[in-house]
Amino acid sequence: VPRGVPCDGLVSHPGCVPSPSDLMPCVSGFSRIAACVCVFLSADINNQQSDGTEFVNFLHSLSFTVFAVYAFLSVVNLIIGLEQDGIIDGFMTFYVKQADPYINTAHGHMISYWDGCTHYLMYLLMVAAITWGESYRAIGLYWVGSLLMRVIVYIPGNVVGKYGTQLSPTFIGHLLYVAVSVWTCFRVFSQPSTREVSPAGIQEAHRKSLVQRPLDFLFAIYLIPATAFCIFRGLVALDCPNQWCREYLQHYEPYLRDPSAYPKIQMLVNMFYSVPYYVVTLYGLVVPGCEWMPDLALVHSGAVAQAQFSHLGASFHTRTPFAYRAPEDNKTLVLMVNALYGLVPQILTYRCVSNPAFFFKLSHDKKTE
């Protein structure tokens, strides 16, 4: 129901349904998600009968259903994380031990918490946006980056890690989850952009060079050591015989040798995906009119946030063998460097989304192209 429009039921107002918030007192826990799904699908059926946008409404209802089901799965993952840390007991013991043993790793713990907290909040925001007919492109792109990073690291890690010989039929369920998620990612990308900047603002931003934009200049400087850091850790993960690589592996991040294989895959993903991103981002900060910058920054910041949370948390987690945890002498330095590596992309994304004038093209430039 549009906000501000009263609606007392389906009978007296065909095409309308009560607001999900009105139904929430009647249900609790996971039932709320099922109620929201039923409400939205019933509204979609009525809308299809009253206008000619059946296909669009069908896609919206599918997206809503996917996010609602994923929200339920996020709560399940949170329960798994809490049970494995001994906070609760007896809910998911069989699943953890028999069906999905690789979730017992420290990396599995961290992605359970990330999915149960951060992803759950994103799903609620996107469900609310779909219900109110508003755009969810920004939060959706952030979710796309986070989800893709999780899948790219977790699925191959299950195959090549120490639990690779214990793959169960639930692994097929993971592949189905990936397929549905990829379709949903394309749906997010198909959402129209809602950013608008006046031509005068675009012209003013284009007149400023990189030096005249101090914040962008600092970002450009940061991208150089960040690129080197990704390449260096990728070489460490590949067992580079260089002395610097050996010392870093021994004294700073021995977690990269963990037999679960998740940290190695994570470093390789950073090297092969983040490094090209940093290069094109440096180009986008120097050359005006790169309209892809805000969207790409959202995807990358979501990926980096998920990656750093999982990697940093697992390297300190008690489930990680003591020999692979960050040494006490250098724990503070490792924490600060990894936190900085994960925080700066979030600030860069906020700058690109909140003040995107420099990345817009003038209308006559678009016509010329």
Coordinates of C-alpha atoms in Angstrom, one line a residue:
V1 CA 0.0 0.0 0.0
P2 CA 1.5 3.4 -0.9
R3 CA 2.5 5.4 2.2
G4 CA -0.3 7.7 3.3
V5 CA -3.1 5.8 1.5
P6 CA -5.5 4.0 3.8
C7 CA -6.5 0.5 2.9
D8 CA -8.8 -1.7 5.0
G9 CA -8.6 -4.9 3.0
L10 CA -8.7 -6.7 -0.3
V11 CA -12.5 -6.8 -0.6
S12 CA -13.3 -3.0 -0.3
H13 CA -10.2 -1.9 -2.2
P14 CA -9.4 -4.3 -5.1
G15 CA -5.7 -4.2 -6.0
C16 CA -4.7 -3.1 -2.4
V17 CA -3.5 -5.2 0.5
P18 CA -2.7 -4.2 4.1
S19 CA 0.7 -2.9 4.9
P20 CA 3.1 -5.7 6.1
S21 CA 3.7 -3.6 9.2
D22 CA 0.0 -3.9 10.1
L23 CA 0.3 -7.7 10.0
M24 CA 3.5 -7.9 12.1
P25 CA 1.9 -8.0 15.5
C26 CA 0.1 -11.2 14.4
V27 CA 3.2 -13.1 13.6
S28 CA 6.7 -13.5 15.0
G29 CA 10.1 -14.8 14.2
F30 CA 10.5 -16.4 10.8
S31 CA 6.8 -16.3 10.2
R32 CA 7.1 -12.6 9.5
I33 CA 9.1 -13.3 6.4
A34 CA 6.4 -15.8 5.1
A35 CA 3.7 -13.2 5.8
C36 CA 5.6 -10.5 3.8
V37 CA 6.0 -13.0 0.9
C38 CA 2.3 -13.8 1.0
V39 CA 1.3 -10.1 1.2
F40 CA 3.5 -9.1 -1.7
L41 CA 2.5 -12.0 -4.0
S42 CA -1.2 -11.4 -3.4
A43 CA -0.6 -7.7 -4.3
D44 CA 1.3 -8.8 -7.4
I45 CA -1.6 -11.0 -8.5
N46 CA -4.1 -8.2 -8.1
N47 CA -1.8 -5.7 -9.9
Q48 CA -1.4 -8.1 -12.8
Q49 CA -5.2 -8.2 -13.2
S50 CA -5.5 -4.4 -13.2
D51 CA -2.7 -3.2 -15.5
G52 CA -0.5 -4.3 -18.3
T53 CA 2.8 -4.6 -16.4
E54 CA 2.6 -8.3 -15.7
F55 CA 6.2 -9.2 -16.5
V56 CA 7.7 -6.3 -14.5
N57 CA 5.5 -7.2 -11.5
F58 CA 6.5 -10.8 -11.8
L59 CA 10.2 -10.0 -11.7
H60 CA 9.7 -7.7 -8.7
S61 CA 7.8 -10.5 -6.9
L62 CA 10.6 -12.9 -7.7
S63 CA 13.2 -10.5 -6.4
F64 CA 11.2 -9.9 -3.2
T65 CA 10.8 -13.6 -2.7
V66 CA 14.5 -14.3 -3.1
F67 CA 15.5 -11.6 -0.7
A68 CA 12.9 -12.8 1.8
V69 CA 14.1 -16.4 1.6
Y70 CA 17.8 -15.2 1.9
A71 CA 16.8 -13.2 5.0
F72 CA 15.6 -16.4 6.5
L73 CA 18.8 -18.2 5.6
S74 CA 20.8 -15.4 7.1
V75 CA 19.1 -16.0 10.5
V76 CA 19.9 -19.7 10.1
N77 CA 23.6 -18.8 9.5
L78 CA 23.6 -16.6 12.6
I79 CA 22.2 -19.5 14.6
I80 CA 25.0 -21.7 13.2
G81 CA 27.7 -19.2 14.2
L82 CA 26.3 -18.7 17.7
E83 CA 26.0 -22.5 18.3
Q84 CA 29.6 -23.1 17.1
D85 CA 30.9 -20.5 19.5
G86 CA 29.0 -22.2 22.4
I87 CA 26.6 -19.3 23.0
I88 CA 23.6 -21.5 22.2
D89 CA 23.3 -25.3 21.8
G90 CA 21.3 -28.0 20.1
F91 CA 19.8 -26.2 17.1
M92 CA 22.1 -27.0 14.1
T93 CA 24.4 -29.7 15.5
F94 CA 23.5 -32.4 12.9
Y95 CA 23.8 -30.0 10.0
V96 CA 27.2 -28.7 11.1
K97 CA 28.7 -32.1 11.7
Q98 CA 27.2 -34.2 8.9
A99 CA 25.9 -32.0 6.1
D100 CA 28.2 -29.0 6.0
P101 CA 31.5 -29.8 7.9
Y102 CA 33.5 -27.0 6.3
I103 CA 31.4 -24.5 8.2
N104 CA 33.4 -25.6 11.3
T105 CA 36.4 -23.6 10.1
A106 CA 37.2 -20.2 11.4
H107 CA 36.4 -18.8 8.0
G108 CA 33.0 -20.5 8.1
H109 CA 32.3 -19.0 11.5
M110 CA 33.0 -15.5 10.2
I111 CA 30.9 -15.7 7.1
S112 CA 28.1 -17.1 9.2
Y113 CA 28.2 -13.9 11.4
W114 CA 28.6 -11.7 8.3
D115 CA 25.6 -13.3 6.6
G116 CA 23.5 -13.3 9.8
C117 CA 24.1 -9.6 10.6
T118 CA 25.2 -7.5 7.6
H119 CA 23.5 -9.4 4.8
Y120 CA 20.3 -9.8 6.9
L121 CA 20.2 -6.0 7.3
M122 CA 20.7 -5.6 3.5
Y123 CA 17.9 -8.0 2.8
L124 CA 15.5 -6.1 5.0
L125 CA 16.4 -2.8 3.4
M126 CA 15.9 -4.2 -0.1
V127 CA 12.6 -5.9 0.8
A128 CA 11.3 -2.6 2.2
A129 CA 12.5 -0.7 -0.9
I130 CA 10.7 -3.2 -3.2
T131 CA 7.5 -3.0 -1.0
W132 CA 7.5 0.8 -1.2
G133 CA 8.4 1.0 -4.9
E134 CA 11.7 2.7 -4.3
S135 CA 15.1 2.0 -5.8
Y136 CA 17.4 -0.4 -4.0
R137 CA 20.3 -0.1 -6.5
A138 CA 22.9 1.3 -4.1
I139 CA 22.4 -1.2 -1.3
G140 CA 22.0 -3.9 -3.9
L141 CA 25.3 -3.2 -5.6
Y142 CA 27.0 -3.3 -2.2
W143 CA 25.3 -6.7 -1.5
V144 CA 26.4 -7.9 -5.0
G145 CA 30.1 -7.3 -4.1
S146 CA 29.8 -8.9 -0.7
L147 CA 28.0 -11.9 -2.0
L148 CA 30.3 -12.5 -5.0
M149 CA 33.4 -12.3 -2.8
R150 CA 31.9 -14.8 -0.3
V151 CA 31.0 -17.2 -3.1
I152 CA 34.3 -16.9 -5.0
V153 CA 36.3 -17.7 -1.9
Y154 CA 34.0 -20.1 0.0
I155 CA 33.0 -22.5 -2.8
P156 CA 36.5 -23.2 -4.2
G157 CA 37.8 -23.4 -0.7
N158 CA 35.4 -26.2 0.1
V159 CA 36.7 -28.1 -2.8
V160 CA 40.5 -27.6 -2.5
G161 CA 40.7 -27.3 1.3
K162 CA 41.1 -29.9 4.0
Y163 CA 37.4 -30.8 3.8
G164 CA 37.5 -31.3 0.0
T165 CA 37.1 -35.1 0.5
Q166 CA 34.0 -34.7 2.6
L167 CA 31.8 -33.0 0.0
S168 CA 28.1 -33.9 0.8
P169 CA 24.9 -33.6 -1.3
T170 CA 24.4 -30.2 0.3
F171 CA 27.2 -28.9 -2.0
I172 CA 24.6 -29.1 -4.8
G173 CA 22.5 -26.8 -2.8
H174 CA 25.3 -24.3 -2.6
L175 CA 25.5 -24.4 -6.4
L176 CA 21.8 -23.7 -6.7
Y177 CA 22.2 -20.8 -4.2
V178 CA 25.0 -19.4 -6.5
A179 CA 22.8 -19.7 -9.6
V180 CA 19.9 -17.9 -8.0
S181 CA 22.2 -15.3 -6.5
V182 CA 23.8 -14.6 -10.0
W183 CA 20.3 -14.0 -11.5
T184 CA 19.5 -11.7 -8.6
C185 CA 22.7 -9.8 -9.2
F186 CA 21.7 -9.1 -12.8
R187 CA 18.3 -7.9 -11.5
V188 CA 20.1 -5.4 -9.2
F189 CA 22.2 -4.1 -12.1
S190 CA 19.1 -3.6 -14.1
Q191 CA 17.7 -1.1 -11.6
P192 CA 17.9 2.5 -13.0
S193 CA 20.3 4.9 -11.4
T194 CA 18.7 7.7 -9.3
R195 CA 21.7 10.0 -9.2
E196 CA 21.1 13.5 -10.6
V197 CA 23.6 16.4 -10.9
S198 CA 23.0 19.7 -12.5
P199 CA 25.0 20.6 -15.7
A200 CA 26.6 23.5 -13.9
G201 CA 27.8 21.3 -11.1
I202 CA 29.3 18.9 -13.6
Q203 CA 31.1 21.6 -15.4
E204 CA 32.5 23.0 -12.2
A205 CA 33.7 19.6 -11.1
H206 CA 35.4 18.9 -14.4
R207 CA 37.4 22.1 -14.2
K208 CA 39.3 20.9 -11.1
S209 CA 42.4 18.9 -11.6
L210 CA 43.4 16.0 -9.3
V211 CA 45.6 18.4 -7.2
Q212 CA 42.7 20.8 -6.7
R213 CA 40.7 17.9 -5.2
P214 CA 42.7 17.1 -2.0
L215 CA 40.5 14.1 -1.0
D216 CA 40.7 12.5 -4.4
F217 CA 44.5 13.2 -4.4
L218 CA 44.8 11.3 -1.1
F219 CA 42.8 8.4 -2.5
A220 CA 45.0 8.3 -5.6
I221 CA 48.1 8.1 -3.4
Y222 CA 46.5 5.3 -1.3
L223 CA 45.8 3.2 -4.4
I224 CA 49.5 2.8 -5.2
P225 CA 50.5 1.1 -1.9
A226 CA 47.2 -0.8 -1.8
T227 CA 48.0 -2.3 -5.2
A228 CA 51.5 -3.3 -4.0
F229 CA 50.0 -4.8 -0.9
C230 CA 47.6 -7.0 -2.9
I231 CA 50.3 -8.2 -5.2
F232 CA 52.7 -8.9 -2.3
R233 CA 50.2 -10.9 -0.3
G234 CA 49.2 -12.8 -3.5
L235 CA 52.9 -13.8 -4.0
V236 CA 53.1 -14.9 -0.3
A237 CA 50.0 -17.1 -0.8
L238 CA 51.8 -18.6 -3.8
D239 CA 54.7 -19.6 -1.6
C240 CA 57.1 -17.1 -3.1
P241 CA 60.7 -18.0 -2.0
N242 CA 61.7 -14.4 -1.5
Q243 CA 63.0 -13.6 1.9
W244 CA 60.5 -10.8 2.5
C245 CA 57.7 -13.1 1.7
R246 CA 59.0 -15.8 4.1
E247 CA 59.4 -13.3 6.9
Y248 CA 55.9 -11.8 6.4
L249 CA 54.4 -15.3 6.4
Q250 CA 56.2 -16.3 9.5
H251 CA 56.0 -13.1 11.6
Y252 CA 52.9 -11.3 10.5
E253 CA 50.2 -13.5 8.8
P254 CA 50.9 -17.2 9.2
Y255 CA 47.2 -17.7 8.7
L256 CA 47.9 -17.7 5.0
R257 CA 49.3 -21.3 5.5
D258 CA 46.1 -22.5 7.0
P259 CA 45.1 -25.9 5.4
S260 CA 41.5 -24.8 4.9
A261 CA 42.8 -22.9 1.8
Y262 CA 40.4 -20.0 2.3
P263 CA 43.1 -17.4 3.1
K264 CA 45.2 -18.4 0.0
I265 CA 42.2 -18.1 -2.3
Q266 CA 41.3 -14.8 -0.7
M267 CA 44.8 -13.4 -1.4
L268 CA 44.6 -14.6 -5.0
V269 CA 41.2 -13.0 -5.5
N270 CA 42.6 -9.8 -4.1
M271 CA 45.5 -9.9 -6.5
F272 CA 43.6 -10.8 -9.6
Y273 CA 40.5 -8.6 -9.0
S274 CA 41.3 -5.8 -6.6
V275 CA 44.5 -4.8 -8.4
P276 CA 42.8 -4.2 -11.8
Y277 CA 40.1 -2.3 -9.9
Y278 CA 42.7 0.0 -8.3
V279 CA 44.2 0.7 -11.7
V280 CA 40.9 1.7 -13.3
T281 CA 39.9 3.7 -10.2
L282 CA 43.1 5.7 -10.4
Y283 CA 42.2 6.4 -14.0
G284 CA 38.7 7.4 -13.0
L285 CA 40.0 9.8 -10.3
V286 CA 42.2 11.6 -12.9
V287 CA 39.9 11.6 -16.0
P288 CA 36.5 13.2 -15.6
G289 CA 33.3 11.6 -16.9
C290 CA 33.8 8.0 -15.8
E291 CA 30.2 7.2 -15.0
W292 CA 30.9 3.7 -13.9
M293 CA 33.0 4.8 -10.9
P294 CA 30.2 5.0 -8.3
D295 CA 28.7 1.6 -9.2
L296 CA 32.0 -0.1 -9.4
A297 CA 33.1 1.5 -6.0
L298 CA 29.9 0.1 -4.4
V299 CA 30.6 -3.4 -5.6
H300 CA 34.2 -3.3 -4.6
S301 CA 33.7 -1.8 -1.2
G302 CA 31.1 -4.5 -0.4
A303 CA 33.6 -7.2 -1.5
V304 CA 36.4 -5.8 0.5
A305 CA 34.3 -5.4 3.6
Q306 CA 33.2 -9.0 3.5
A307 CA 36.7 -10.2 2.7
Q308 CA 38.5 -8.3 5.4
F309 CA 35.9 -9.2 8.1
S310 CA 36.2 -12.9 7.3
H311 CA 40.0 -12.9 6.8
L312 CA 40.9 -10.8 9.8
G313 CA 38.4 -12.4 12.1
A314 CA 39.5 -15.9 11.1
S315 CA 43.2 -15.1 11.7
F316 CA 42.4 -14.2 15.3
H317 CA 39.6 -16.8 15.9
T318 CA 40.2 -19.7 18.4
R319 CA 39.1 -22.2 15.8
T320 CA 42.3 -21.4 13.9
P321 CA 45.2 -23.5 15.1
F322 CA 47.5 -21.5 17.3
A323 CA 50.5 -21.9 14.9
Y324 CA 48.5 -20.1 12.2
R325 CA 47.2 -17.2 14.3
A326 CA 48.7 -13.7 14.1
P327 CA 51.7 -13.6 16.5
E328 CA 51.2 -11.6 19.7
D329 CA 54.2 -9.3 18.9
N330 CA 52.8 -8.0 15.6
K331 CA 49.0 -8.5 16.3
T332 CA 48.4 -4.7 16.6
L333 CA 50.2 -3.9 13.4
V334 CA 48.4 -6.7 11.4
L335 CA 45.1 -5.5 12.8
M336 CA 45.7 -1.8 11.9
V337 CA 47.0 -2.6 8.3
N338 CA 44.1 -4.9 7.5
A339 CA 41.6 -2.5 9.1
L340 CA 42.9 0.4 7.0
Y341 CA 42.8 -1.7 3.9
G342 CA 39.2 -2.5 4.5
L343 CA 38.1 1.0 5.7
V344 CA 39.5 3.3 2.9
P345 CA 37.4 1.7 0.1
Q346 CA 34.3 2.4 2.2
I347 CA 35.3 6.1 2.5
L348 CA 36.1 6.2 -1.3
T349 CA 32.6 4.7 -2.0
Y350 CA 30.9 7.3 0.1
R351 CA 32.8 10.1 -1.7
C352 CA 31.8 8.7 -5.1
V353 CA 28.1 8.2 -4.2
S354 CA 27.6 11.4 -2.2
N355 CA 29.4 13.7 -4.7
P356 CA 29.4 12.1 -8.1
A357 CA 29.5 15.3 -10.2
F358 CA 33.1 14.7 -11.4
F359 CA 32.1 11.2 -12.7
F360 CA 29.2 12.5 -14.8
K361 CA 29.3 13.3 -18.5
L362 CA 27.8 16.5 -19.9
S363 CA 24.8 15.9 -22.1
H364 CA 26.6 17.1 -25.3
D365 CA 29.4 14.7 -24.6
K366 CA 26.9 11.8 -24.5
K367 CA 25.4 12.9 -27.8
T368 CA 28.8 13.1 -29.5
E369 CA 29.6 9.5 -28.4

